[in-house]
Tab-separated table of C-alpha atoms in Angstrom:
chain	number	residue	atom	x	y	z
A	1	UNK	CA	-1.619	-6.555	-11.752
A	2	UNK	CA	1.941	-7.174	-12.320
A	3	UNK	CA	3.424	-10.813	-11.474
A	4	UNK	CA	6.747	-9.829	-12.377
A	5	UNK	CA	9.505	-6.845	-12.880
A	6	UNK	CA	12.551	-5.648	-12.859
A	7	UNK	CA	14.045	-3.056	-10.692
A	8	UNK	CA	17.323	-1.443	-8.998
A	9	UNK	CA	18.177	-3.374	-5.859
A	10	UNK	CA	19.161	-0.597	-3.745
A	11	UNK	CA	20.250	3.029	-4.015
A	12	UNK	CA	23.569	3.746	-4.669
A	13	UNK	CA	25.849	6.526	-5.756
A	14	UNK	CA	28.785	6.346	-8.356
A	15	UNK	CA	31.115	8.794	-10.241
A	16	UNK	CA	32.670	9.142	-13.499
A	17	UNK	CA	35.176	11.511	-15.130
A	18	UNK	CA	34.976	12.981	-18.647
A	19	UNK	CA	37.075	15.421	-19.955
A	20	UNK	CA	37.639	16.986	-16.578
A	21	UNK	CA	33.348	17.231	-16.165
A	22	UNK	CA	32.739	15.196	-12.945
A	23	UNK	CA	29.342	12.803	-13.518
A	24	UNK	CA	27.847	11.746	-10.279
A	25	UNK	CA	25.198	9.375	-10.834
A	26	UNK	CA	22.188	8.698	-7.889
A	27	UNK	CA	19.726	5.801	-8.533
A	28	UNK	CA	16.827	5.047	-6.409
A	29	UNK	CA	13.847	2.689	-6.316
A	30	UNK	CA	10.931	4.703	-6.429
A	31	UNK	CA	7.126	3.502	-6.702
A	32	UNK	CA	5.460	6.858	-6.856
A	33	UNK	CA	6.366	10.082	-8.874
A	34	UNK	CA	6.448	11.691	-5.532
A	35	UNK	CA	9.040	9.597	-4.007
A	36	UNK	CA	10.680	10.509	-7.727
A	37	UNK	CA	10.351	13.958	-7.248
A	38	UNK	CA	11.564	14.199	-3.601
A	39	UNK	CA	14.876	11.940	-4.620
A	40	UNK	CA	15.409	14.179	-7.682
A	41	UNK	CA	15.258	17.392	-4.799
A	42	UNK	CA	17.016	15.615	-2.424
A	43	UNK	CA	20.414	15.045	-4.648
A	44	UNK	CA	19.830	18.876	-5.624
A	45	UNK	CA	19.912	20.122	-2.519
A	46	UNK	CA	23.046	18.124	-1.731
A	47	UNK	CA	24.638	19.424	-4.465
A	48	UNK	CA	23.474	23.051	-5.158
A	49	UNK	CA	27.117	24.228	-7.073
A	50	UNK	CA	26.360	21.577	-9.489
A	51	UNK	CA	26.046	22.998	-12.869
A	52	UNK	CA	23.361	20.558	-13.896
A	53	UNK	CA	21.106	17.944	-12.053
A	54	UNK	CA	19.625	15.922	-15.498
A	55	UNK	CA	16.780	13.344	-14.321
A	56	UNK	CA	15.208	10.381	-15.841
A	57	UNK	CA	12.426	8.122	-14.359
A	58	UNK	CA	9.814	5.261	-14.944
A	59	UNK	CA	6.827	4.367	-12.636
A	60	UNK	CA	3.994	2.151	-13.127
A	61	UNK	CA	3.707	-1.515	-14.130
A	62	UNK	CA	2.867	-0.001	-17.639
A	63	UNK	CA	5.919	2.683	-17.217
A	64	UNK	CA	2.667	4.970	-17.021
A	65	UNK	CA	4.277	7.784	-15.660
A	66	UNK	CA	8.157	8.514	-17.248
A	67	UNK	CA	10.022	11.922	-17.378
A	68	UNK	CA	13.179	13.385	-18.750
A	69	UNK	CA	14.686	16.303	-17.525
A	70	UNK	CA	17.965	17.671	-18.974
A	71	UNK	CA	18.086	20.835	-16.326
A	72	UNK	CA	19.843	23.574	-18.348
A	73	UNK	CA	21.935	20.826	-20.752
A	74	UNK	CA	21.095	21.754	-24.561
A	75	UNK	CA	17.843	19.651	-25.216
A	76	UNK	CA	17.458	15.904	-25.770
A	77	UNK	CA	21.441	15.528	-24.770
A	78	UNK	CA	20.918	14.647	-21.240
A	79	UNK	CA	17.332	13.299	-19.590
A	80	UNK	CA	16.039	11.555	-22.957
A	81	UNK	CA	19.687	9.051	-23.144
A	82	UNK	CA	19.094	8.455	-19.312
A	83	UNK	CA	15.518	7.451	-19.669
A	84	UNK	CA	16.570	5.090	-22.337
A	85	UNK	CA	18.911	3.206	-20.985
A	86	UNK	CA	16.462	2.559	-17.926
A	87	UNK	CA	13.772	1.255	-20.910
A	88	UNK	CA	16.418	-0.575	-22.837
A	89	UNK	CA	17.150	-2.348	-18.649
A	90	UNK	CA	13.826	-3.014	-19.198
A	91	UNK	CA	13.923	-1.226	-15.076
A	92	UNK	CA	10.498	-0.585	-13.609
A	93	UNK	CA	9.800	2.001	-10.909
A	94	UNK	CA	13.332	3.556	-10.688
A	95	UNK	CA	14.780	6.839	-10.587
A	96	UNK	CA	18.218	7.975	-11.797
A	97	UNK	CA	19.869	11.786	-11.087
A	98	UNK	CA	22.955	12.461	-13.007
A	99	UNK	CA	24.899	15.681	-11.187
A	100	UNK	CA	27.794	17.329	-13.292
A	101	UNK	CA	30.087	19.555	-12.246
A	102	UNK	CA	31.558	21.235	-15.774
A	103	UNK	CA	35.187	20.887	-16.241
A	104	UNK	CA	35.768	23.738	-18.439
A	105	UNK	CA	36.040	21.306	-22.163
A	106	UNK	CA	32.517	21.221	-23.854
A	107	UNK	CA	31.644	17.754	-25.039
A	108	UNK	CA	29.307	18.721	-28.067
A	109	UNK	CA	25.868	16.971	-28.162
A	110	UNK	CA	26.850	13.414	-29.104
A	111	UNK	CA	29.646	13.640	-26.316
A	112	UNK	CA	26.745	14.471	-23.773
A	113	UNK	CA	24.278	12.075	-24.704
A	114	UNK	CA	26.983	9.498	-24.554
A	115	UNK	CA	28.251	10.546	-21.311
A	116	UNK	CA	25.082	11.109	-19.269
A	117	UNK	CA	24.344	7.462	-20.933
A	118	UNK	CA	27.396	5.692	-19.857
A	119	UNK	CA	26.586	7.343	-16.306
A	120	UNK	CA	23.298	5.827	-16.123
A	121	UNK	CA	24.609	2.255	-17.397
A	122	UNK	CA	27.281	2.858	-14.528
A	123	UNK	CA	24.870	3.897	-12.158
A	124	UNK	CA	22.626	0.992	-12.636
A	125	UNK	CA	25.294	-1.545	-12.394
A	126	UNK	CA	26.295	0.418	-9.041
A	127	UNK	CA	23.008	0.011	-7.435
A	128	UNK	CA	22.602	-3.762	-9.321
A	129	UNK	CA	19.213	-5.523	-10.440
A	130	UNK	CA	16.511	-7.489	-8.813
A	131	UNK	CA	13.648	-9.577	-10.794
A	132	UNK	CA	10.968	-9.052	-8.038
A	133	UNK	CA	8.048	-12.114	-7.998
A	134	UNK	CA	4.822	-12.071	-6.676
A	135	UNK	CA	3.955	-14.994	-4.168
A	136	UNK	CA	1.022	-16.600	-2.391
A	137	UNK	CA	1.328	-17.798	0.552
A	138	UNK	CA	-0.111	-21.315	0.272
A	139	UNK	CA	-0.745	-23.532	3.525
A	140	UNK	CA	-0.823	-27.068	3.183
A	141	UNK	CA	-2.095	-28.819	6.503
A	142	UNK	CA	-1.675	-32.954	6.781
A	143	UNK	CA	-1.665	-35.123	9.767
A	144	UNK	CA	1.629	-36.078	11.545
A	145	UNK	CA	2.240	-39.089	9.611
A	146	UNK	CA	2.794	-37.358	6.338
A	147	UNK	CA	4.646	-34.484	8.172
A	148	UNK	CA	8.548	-36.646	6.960
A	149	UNK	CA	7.702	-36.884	3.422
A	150	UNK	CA	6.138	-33.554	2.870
A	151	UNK	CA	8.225	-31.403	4.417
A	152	UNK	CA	11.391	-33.353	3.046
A	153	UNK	CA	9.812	-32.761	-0.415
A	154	UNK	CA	8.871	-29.215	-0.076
A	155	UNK	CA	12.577	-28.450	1.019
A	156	UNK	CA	14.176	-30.227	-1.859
A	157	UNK	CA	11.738	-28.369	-3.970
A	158	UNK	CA	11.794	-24.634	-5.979
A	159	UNK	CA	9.070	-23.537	-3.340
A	160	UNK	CA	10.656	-21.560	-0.136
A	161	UNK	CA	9.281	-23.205	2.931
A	162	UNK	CA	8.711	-20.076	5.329
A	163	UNK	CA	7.858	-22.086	8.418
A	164	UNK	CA	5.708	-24.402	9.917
A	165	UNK	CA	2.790	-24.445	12.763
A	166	UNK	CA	2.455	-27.791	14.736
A	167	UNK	CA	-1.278	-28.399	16.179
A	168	UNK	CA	-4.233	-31.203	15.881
A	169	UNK	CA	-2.144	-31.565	12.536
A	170	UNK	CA	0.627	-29.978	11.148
A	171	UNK	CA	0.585	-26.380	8.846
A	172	UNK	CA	3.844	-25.659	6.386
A	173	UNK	CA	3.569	-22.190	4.799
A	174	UNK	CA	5.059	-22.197	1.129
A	175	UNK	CA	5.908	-19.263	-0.942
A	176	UNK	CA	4.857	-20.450	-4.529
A	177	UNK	CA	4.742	-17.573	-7.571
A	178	UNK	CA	1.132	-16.677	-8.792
A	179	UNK	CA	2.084	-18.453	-12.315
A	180	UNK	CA	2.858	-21.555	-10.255
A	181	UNK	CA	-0.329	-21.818	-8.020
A	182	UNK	CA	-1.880	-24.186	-10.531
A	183	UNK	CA	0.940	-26.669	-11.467
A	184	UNK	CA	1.777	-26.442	-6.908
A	185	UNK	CA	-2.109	-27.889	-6.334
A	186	UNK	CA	-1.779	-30.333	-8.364
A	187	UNK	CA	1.686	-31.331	-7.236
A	188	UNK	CA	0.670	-31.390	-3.585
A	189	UNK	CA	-2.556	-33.892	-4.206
A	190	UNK	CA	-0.438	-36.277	-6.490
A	191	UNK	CA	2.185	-36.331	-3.010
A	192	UNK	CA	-0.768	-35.895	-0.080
A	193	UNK	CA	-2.513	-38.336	-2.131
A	194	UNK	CA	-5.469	-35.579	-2.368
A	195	UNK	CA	-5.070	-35.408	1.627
A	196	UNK	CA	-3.127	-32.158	2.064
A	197	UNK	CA	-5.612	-29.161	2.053
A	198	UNK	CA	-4.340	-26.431	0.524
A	199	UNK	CA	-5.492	-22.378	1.313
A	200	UNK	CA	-4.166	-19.605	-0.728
A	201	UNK	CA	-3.127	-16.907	1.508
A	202	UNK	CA	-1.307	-13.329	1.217
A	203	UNK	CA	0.653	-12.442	-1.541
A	204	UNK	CA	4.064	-10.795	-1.781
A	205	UNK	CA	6.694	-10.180	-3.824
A	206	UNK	CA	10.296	-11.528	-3.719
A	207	UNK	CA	13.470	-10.691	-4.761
A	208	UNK	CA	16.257	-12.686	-7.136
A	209	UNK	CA	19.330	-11.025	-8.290
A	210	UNK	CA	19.950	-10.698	-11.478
């Protein structure tokens, strides 16, 4: 299981010009080749005059699953210099459509691979990067009178305090990454004095621009 990855942050659409050919790039977070697929139909269907739709894509912690498609562009000039500027990103789970619209000068192979690469690096930047981190949940429970120095510590540390349930004694839920669980137990009994419990709870991931 993945504790960390990189990924697009949202979907986005940019456009570049080339010697008159018109380079409309579409990226998309996708986790499933499905939700690749339907994009990569999707942004044909919006543009079905285009004279190419080249695709590129990665999916799985392991990149598993990755496809090039250079849709009618002579091969290896189009889907192959997409996919590897996603791999060089070091992206995960992201697909990329480049639509061109020919302009009437041909660009020779090294133009095109250069072009539908400089689309991709522009259409990444577009949509911009997120390091996504996976998170417990950890509870730490302590009686009213340590309530003022926990709490105060928790906020001035790295750990997001996501809120805080006041009964018999008092509950603050902290986000703290997987890698961290260890090093947070031990830095909760040296300020609890070993009274804080701790319980691990659900994990999710979070987001950090990057």
């Amino acid at each position: 299981m993945r504790m960390d990855y990189k990924t697009v942050k949202q979907q986005s659409e940019s456009e570049i010009i080339i010697n008159k050919s018109r380079f409309i790039t579409s990226v998309k977070r996708t986790e499933t080749e499905q939700e690749a697929l339907d994009f990569i139909q999707e942004i044909k269907q919006a543009h079905p005059s285009a004279n190419h739709n080249c695709s590129a894509y990665l999916i799985g912690e392991h990149d598993h699953i990755q496809k090039a498609n250079d849709d009618g562009e002579p091969s290896g000039t189009a889907g192959f210099p997409m996919l590897e500027v996603l791999k060089k990103q070091c992206l995960k789970d992201t697909t990329v459509v480049v639509t061109r619209y020919f302009g009437g000068i041909k660009l020779g192979g090294g133009g095109l691979i250069r072009a539908y690469g400089r689309s991709t690096s522009e259409g990444v930047a577009t949509a911009g990067t997120v390091e996504r981190v996976l998170h417990s949940t950890m509870s730490v429970t302590v009686d009213y009178t340590a309530l003022g120095k926990v709490e105060n510590e928790v906020r001035q540390s790295e750990w997001p305090l996501e809120h805080i349930e006041y009964g018999e004694q008092v509950t603050l839920f902290i986000l703290v990454p997987i890698l961290s669980v260890d090093t947070f137990h031990t830095w909760v009994a040296d300020l609890t004095n070993g009274q804080g419990k701790i319980t691990e709870g659900e994990q999710k991931f979070l987001e950090f621009s990057v």
